[in-house]
Short mmCIF file of C-alpha atoms in Angstrom, two decimals:
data_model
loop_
_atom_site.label_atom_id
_atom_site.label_comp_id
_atom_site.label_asym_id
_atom_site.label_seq_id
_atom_site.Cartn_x
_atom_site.Cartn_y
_atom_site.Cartn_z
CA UNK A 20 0.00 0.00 0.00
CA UNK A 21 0.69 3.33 -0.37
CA UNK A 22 1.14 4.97 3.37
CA UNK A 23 0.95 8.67 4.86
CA UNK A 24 2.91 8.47 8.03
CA UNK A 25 2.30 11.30 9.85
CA UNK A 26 4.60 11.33 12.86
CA UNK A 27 7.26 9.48 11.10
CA UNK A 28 10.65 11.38 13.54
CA UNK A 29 8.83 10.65 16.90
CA UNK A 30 8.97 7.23 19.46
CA UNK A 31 6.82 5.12 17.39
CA UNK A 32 6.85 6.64 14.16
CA UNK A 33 10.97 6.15 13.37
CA UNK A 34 11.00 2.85 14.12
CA UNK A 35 7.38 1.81 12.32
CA UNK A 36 9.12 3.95 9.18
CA UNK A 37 11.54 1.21 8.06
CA UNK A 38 9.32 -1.83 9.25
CA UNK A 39 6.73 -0.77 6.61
CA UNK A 40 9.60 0.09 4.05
CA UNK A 41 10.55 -3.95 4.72
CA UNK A 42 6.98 -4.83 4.52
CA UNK A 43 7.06 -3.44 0.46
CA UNK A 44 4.94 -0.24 1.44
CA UNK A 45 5.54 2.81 -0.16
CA UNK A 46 6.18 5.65 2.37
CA UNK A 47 5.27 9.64 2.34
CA UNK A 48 6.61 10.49 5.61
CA UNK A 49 5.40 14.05 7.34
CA UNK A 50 7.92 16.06 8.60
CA UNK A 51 8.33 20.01 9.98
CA UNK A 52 12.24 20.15 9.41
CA UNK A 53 14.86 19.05 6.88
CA UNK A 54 16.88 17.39 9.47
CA UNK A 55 13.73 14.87 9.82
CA UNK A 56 13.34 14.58 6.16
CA UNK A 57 17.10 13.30 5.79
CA UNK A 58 16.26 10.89 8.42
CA UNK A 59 13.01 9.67 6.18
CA UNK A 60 15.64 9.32 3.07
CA UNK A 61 17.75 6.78 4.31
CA UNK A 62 15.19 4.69 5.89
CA UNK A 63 14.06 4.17 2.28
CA UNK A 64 10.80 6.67 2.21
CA UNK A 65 9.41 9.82 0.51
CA UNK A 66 9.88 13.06 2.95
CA UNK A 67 7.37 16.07 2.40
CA UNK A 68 8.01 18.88 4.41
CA UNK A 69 4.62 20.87 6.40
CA UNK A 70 2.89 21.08 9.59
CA UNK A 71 -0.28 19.16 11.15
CA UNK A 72 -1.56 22.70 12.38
CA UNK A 73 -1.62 24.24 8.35
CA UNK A 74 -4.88 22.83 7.43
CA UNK A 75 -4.68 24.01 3.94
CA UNK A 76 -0.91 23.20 3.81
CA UNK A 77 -1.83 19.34 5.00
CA UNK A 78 -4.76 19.46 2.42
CA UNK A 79 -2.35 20.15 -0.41
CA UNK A 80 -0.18 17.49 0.43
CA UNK A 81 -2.78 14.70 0.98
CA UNK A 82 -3.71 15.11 -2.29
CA UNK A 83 -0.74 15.43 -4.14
CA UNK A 84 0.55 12.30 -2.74
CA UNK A 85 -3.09 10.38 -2.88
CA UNK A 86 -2.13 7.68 -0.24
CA UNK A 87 -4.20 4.22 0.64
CA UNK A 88 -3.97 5.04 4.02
CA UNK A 89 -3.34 7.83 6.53
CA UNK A 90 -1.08 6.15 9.72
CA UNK A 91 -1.56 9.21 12.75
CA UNK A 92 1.35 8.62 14.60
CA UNK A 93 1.72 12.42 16.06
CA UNK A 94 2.19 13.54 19.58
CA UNK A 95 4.11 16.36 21.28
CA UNK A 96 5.65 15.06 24.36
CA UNK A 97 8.89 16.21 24.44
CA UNK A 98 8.57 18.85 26.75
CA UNK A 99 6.42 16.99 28.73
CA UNK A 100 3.17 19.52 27.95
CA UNK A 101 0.25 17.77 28.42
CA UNK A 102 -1.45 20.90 26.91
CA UNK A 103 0.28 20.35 23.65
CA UNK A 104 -0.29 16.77 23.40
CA UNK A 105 -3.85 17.40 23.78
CA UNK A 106 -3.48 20.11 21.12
CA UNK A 107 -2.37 17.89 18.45
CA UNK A 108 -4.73 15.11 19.55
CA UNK A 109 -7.50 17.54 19.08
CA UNK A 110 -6.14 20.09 16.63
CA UNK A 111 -3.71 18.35 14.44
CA UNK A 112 -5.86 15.21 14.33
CA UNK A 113 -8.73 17.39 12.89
CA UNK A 114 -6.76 18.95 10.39
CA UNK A 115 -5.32 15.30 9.38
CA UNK A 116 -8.85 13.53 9.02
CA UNK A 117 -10.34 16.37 7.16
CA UNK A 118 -7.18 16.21 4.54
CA UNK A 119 -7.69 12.91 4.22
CA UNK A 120 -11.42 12.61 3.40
CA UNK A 121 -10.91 15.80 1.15
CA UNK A 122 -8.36 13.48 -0.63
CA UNK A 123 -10.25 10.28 -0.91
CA UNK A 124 -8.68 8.45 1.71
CA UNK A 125 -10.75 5.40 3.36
CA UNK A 126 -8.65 4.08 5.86
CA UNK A 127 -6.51 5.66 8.98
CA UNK A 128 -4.81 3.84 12.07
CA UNK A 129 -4.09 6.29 14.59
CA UNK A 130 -2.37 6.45 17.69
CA UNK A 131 -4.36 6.63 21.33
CA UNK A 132 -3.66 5.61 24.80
CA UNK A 133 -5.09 2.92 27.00
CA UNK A 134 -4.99 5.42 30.53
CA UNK A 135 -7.92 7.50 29.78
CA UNK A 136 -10.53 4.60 30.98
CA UNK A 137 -12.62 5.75 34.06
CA UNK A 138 -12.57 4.26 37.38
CA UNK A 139 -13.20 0.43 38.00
CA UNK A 140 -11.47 -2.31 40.17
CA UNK A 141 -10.00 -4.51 37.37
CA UNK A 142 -7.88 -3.16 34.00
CA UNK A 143 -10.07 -2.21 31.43
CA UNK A 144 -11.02 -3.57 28.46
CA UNK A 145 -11.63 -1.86 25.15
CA UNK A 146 -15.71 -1.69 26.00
CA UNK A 147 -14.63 0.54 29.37
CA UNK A 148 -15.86 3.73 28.83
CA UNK A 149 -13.51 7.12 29.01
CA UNK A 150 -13.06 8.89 32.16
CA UNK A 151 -14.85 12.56 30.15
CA UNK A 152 -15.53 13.78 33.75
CA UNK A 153 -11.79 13.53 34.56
CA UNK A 154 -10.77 17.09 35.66
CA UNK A 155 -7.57 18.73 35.69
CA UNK A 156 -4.62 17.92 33.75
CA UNK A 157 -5.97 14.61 33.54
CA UNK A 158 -9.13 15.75 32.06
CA UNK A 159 -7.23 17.82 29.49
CA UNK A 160 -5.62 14.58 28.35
CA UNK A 161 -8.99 12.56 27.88
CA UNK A 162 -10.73 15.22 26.17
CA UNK A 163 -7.85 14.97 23.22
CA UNK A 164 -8.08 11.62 23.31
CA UNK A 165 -11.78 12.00 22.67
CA UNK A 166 -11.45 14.24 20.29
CA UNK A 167 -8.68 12.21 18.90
CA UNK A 168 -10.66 8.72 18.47
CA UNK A 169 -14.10 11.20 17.23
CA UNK A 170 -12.48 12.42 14.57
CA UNK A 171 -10.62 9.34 13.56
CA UNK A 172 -13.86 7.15 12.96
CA UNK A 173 -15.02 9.75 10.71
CA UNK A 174 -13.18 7.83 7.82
CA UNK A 175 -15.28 4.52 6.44
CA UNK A 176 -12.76 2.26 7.99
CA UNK A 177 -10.17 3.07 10.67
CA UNK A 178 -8.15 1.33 13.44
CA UNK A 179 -7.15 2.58 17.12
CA UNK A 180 -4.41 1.72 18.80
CA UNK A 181 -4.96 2.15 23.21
CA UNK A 182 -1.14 2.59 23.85
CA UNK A 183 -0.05 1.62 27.24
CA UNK A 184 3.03 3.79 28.84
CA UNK A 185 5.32 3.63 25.91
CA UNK A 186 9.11 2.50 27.27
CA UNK A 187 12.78 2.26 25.80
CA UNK A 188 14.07 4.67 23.29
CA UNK A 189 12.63 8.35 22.48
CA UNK A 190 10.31 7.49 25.62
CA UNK A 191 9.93 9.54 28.75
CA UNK A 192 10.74 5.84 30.54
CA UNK A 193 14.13 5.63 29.42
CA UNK A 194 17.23 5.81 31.02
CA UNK A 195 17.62 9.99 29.41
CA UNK A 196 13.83 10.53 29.49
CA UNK A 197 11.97 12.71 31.15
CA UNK A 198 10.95 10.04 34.02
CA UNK A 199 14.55 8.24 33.92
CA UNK A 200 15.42 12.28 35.31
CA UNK A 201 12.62 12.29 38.03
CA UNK A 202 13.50 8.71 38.96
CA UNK A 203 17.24 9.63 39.91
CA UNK A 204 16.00 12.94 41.27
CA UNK A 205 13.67 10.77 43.72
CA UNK A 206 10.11 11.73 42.57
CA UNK A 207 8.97 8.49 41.33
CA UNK A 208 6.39 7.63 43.85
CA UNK A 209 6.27 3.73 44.37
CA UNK A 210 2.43 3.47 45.12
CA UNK A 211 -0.22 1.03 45.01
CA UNK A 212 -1.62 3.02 41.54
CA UNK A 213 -1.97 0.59 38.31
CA UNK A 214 -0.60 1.00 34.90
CA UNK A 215 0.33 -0.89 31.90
CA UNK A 216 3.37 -1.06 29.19
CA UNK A 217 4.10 -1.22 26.28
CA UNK A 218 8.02 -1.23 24.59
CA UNK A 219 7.91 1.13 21.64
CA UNK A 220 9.48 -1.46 19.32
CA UNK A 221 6.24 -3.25 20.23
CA UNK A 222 3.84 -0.25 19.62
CA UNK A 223 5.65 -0.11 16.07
CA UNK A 224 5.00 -3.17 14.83
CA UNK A 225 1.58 -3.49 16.17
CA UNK A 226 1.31 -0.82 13.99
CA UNK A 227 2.57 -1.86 11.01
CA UNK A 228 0.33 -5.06 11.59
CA UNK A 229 -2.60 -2.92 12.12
CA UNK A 230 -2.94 -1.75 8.67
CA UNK A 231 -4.37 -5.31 7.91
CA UNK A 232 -6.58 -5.38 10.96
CA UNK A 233 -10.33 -5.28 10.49
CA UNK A 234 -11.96 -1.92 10.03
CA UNK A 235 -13.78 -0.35 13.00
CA UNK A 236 -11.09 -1.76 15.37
CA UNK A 237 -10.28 -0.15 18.49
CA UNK A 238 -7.54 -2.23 20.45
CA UNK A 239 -5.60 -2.03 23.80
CA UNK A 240 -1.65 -2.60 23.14
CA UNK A 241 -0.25 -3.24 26.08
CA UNK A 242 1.77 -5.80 27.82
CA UNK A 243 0.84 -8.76 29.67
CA UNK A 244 1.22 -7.41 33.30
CA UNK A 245 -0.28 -4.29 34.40
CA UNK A 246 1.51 -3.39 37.67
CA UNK A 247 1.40 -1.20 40.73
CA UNK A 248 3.57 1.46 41.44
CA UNK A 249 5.35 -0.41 44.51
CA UNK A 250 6.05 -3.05 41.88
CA UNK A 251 7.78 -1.40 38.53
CA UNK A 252 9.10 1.57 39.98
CA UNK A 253 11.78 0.17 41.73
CA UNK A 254 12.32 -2.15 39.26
CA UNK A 255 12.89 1.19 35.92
CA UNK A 256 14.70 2.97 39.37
CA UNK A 257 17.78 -0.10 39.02
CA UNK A 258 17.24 -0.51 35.45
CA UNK A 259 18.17 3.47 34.66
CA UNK A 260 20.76 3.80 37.75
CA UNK A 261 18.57 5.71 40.25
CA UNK A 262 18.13 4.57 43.88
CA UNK A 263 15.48 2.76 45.07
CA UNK A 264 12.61 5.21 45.81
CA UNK A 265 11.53 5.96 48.91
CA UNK A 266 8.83 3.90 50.52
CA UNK A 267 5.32 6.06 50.06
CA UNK A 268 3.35 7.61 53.09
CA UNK A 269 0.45 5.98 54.59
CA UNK A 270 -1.53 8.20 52.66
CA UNK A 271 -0.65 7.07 49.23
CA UNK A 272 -1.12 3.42 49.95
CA UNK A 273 -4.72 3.49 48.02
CA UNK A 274 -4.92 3.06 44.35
CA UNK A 275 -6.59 6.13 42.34
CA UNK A 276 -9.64 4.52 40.82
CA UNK A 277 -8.94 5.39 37.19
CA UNK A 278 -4.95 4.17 37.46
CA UNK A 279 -5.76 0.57 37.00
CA UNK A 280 -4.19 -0.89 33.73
CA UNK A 281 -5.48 -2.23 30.16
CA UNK A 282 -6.19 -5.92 29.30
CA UNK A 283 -4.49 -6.77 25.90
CA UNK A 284 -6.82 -10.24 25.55
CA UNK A 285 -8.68 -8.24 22.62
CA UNK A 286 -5.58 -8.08 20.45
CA UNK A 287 -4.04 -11.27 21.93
CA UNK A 288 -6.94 -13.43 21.50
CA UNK A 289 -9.15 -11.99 18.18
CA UNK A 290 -5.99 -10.38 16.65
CA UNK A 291 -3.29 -12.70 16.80
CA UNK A 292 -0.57 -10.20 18.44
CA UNK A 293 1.79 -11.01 20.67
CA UNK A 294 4.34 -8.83 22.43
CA UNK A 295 8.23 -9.52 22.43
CA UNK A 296 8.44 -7.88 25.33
CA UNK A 297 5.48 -9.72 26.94
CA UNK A 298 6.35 -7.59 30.58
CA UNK A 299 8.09 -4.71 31.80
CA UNK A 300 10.13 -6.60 34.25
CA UNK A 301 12.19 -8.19 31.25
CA UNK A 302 11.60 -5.17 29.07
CA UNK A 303 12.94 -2.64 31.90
CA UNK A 304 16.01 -4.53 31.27
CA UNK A 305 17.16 -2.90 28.17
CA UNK A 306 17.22 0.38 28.67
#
């Protein structure tokens, strides 16, 4: 097929860029900056340069390149802004799924995350419903995702991927990432909250396999083990040289309702994927 990556320099999207090159897809690749189009070059694809927040710009090159699919791959998470994330979730997605229906485009797989679910004793399963009355920074990162997964099912046949906590390189949970710093400054706290993983080498190829996954498919890719707190921070603390945290106050002992994990059995089971890195506790390991 022929495949818009939008996204194609970030976490995911460099490493999904030359698995669909292998895979005998051609590749337009999305970039803002020359540097990221060199990058797009030598892992075998098409660069064109413009930005997810020029509508018109986006429009223009949707249809010039006429793709089979649109892959959404975008965040903004390097400075840690969860305003921005939800930004392009909201903004930039909008832009993206109105440039590809203007262009004819029938199919998109787009990037979501699987900690937006509201508040329930087990991990959630695809059928949980979002946590919309979330407030606070929180809530500013489920309405994008909202907005993200609205816009997305706009187009006659589309795939979402739930994320889990994405891990290893270009991640915030990395030994030089953005909680790899808080964990050797001693902010991690080791608590009884719940979430699940998901190695970014994993996230790209479940991907690249989703492009043959059934239309209307929303799926939770994560790995086998959602975990407390108490359990994987110490655990990424050795793994990315920080001391072991500090054991929590009596007052953080409870879990937060909505921090309880994602069940992967949907894509396990009906999809056929299974992870390579089927739990953080061996996946922590190489970073």
């Amino acid at each position: 097929m022929h495949v818009f990556l939008a996204g194609a320099t970030g976490a995911v999207g460099r490493l999904l860029l030359p698995l669909l090159v292998a895979d005998g897809h051609r590749v337009t690749a999305l970039t803002r900056h020359e540097s990221g189009a060199a990058a797009v070059r030598a892992a075998g694809a098409t660069p064109v340069l413009g930005d997810v927040y020029d509508a018109a710009g986006l429009a223009r090159l949707l249809r010039a390149a006429s793709p089979d699919v649109v892959m959404h791959q975008l965040t903004d998470l390097s400075r840690g802004d969860v305003g921005a994330n939800a930004r392009i979730r909201t903004a930039g997605t909008r832009n993206l799924v109105d440039a590809a229906l203007a262009s004819g485009v029938r199919r998109m797989v787009a990037q979501s995350i699987s900690w937006a679910y509201e508040a329930g004793p087990d991990p959630a399963a695809e059928d949980t419903p979002l946590d919309t009355a979330a407030p606070g920074p929180r809530g500013t990162s489920v309405a994008g995702t909202v907005a993200l997964e609205s816009a997305v099912r706009e187009l006659p046949e589309w795939v979402v991927l739930r994320y889990g906590l994405l891990y290893g390189p270009g991640t915030w949970y990395t030994r030089d990432g953005l909680t790899g710093e808080r964990a050797r400054a001693g902010e991690l706290a080791a608590d009884a909250d719940v979430g699940s993983f998901v190695h970014v080498a994993d996230a790209a190829r479940v991907a690249a396999l989703a492009l043959g996954w059934p239309a209307g498919t929303t799926a939770n890719v994560v790995d086998d083990e959602p975990a407390a707190a108490r359990e994987w921070v110490p655990v990424f603390c050795d793994a990315v040289g920080a001391p072991p945290p500090s054991p929590p106050l009596p007052s953080a002992e409870g879990r937060t309702g909505w921090a309880r994990g994602a069940d992967n059995a949907y894509a396990r089971k009906e999809l056929g994927w299974e992870p390579e890195y089927a739990s953080w506790r061996t996946g922590f390991r190489t970073l």
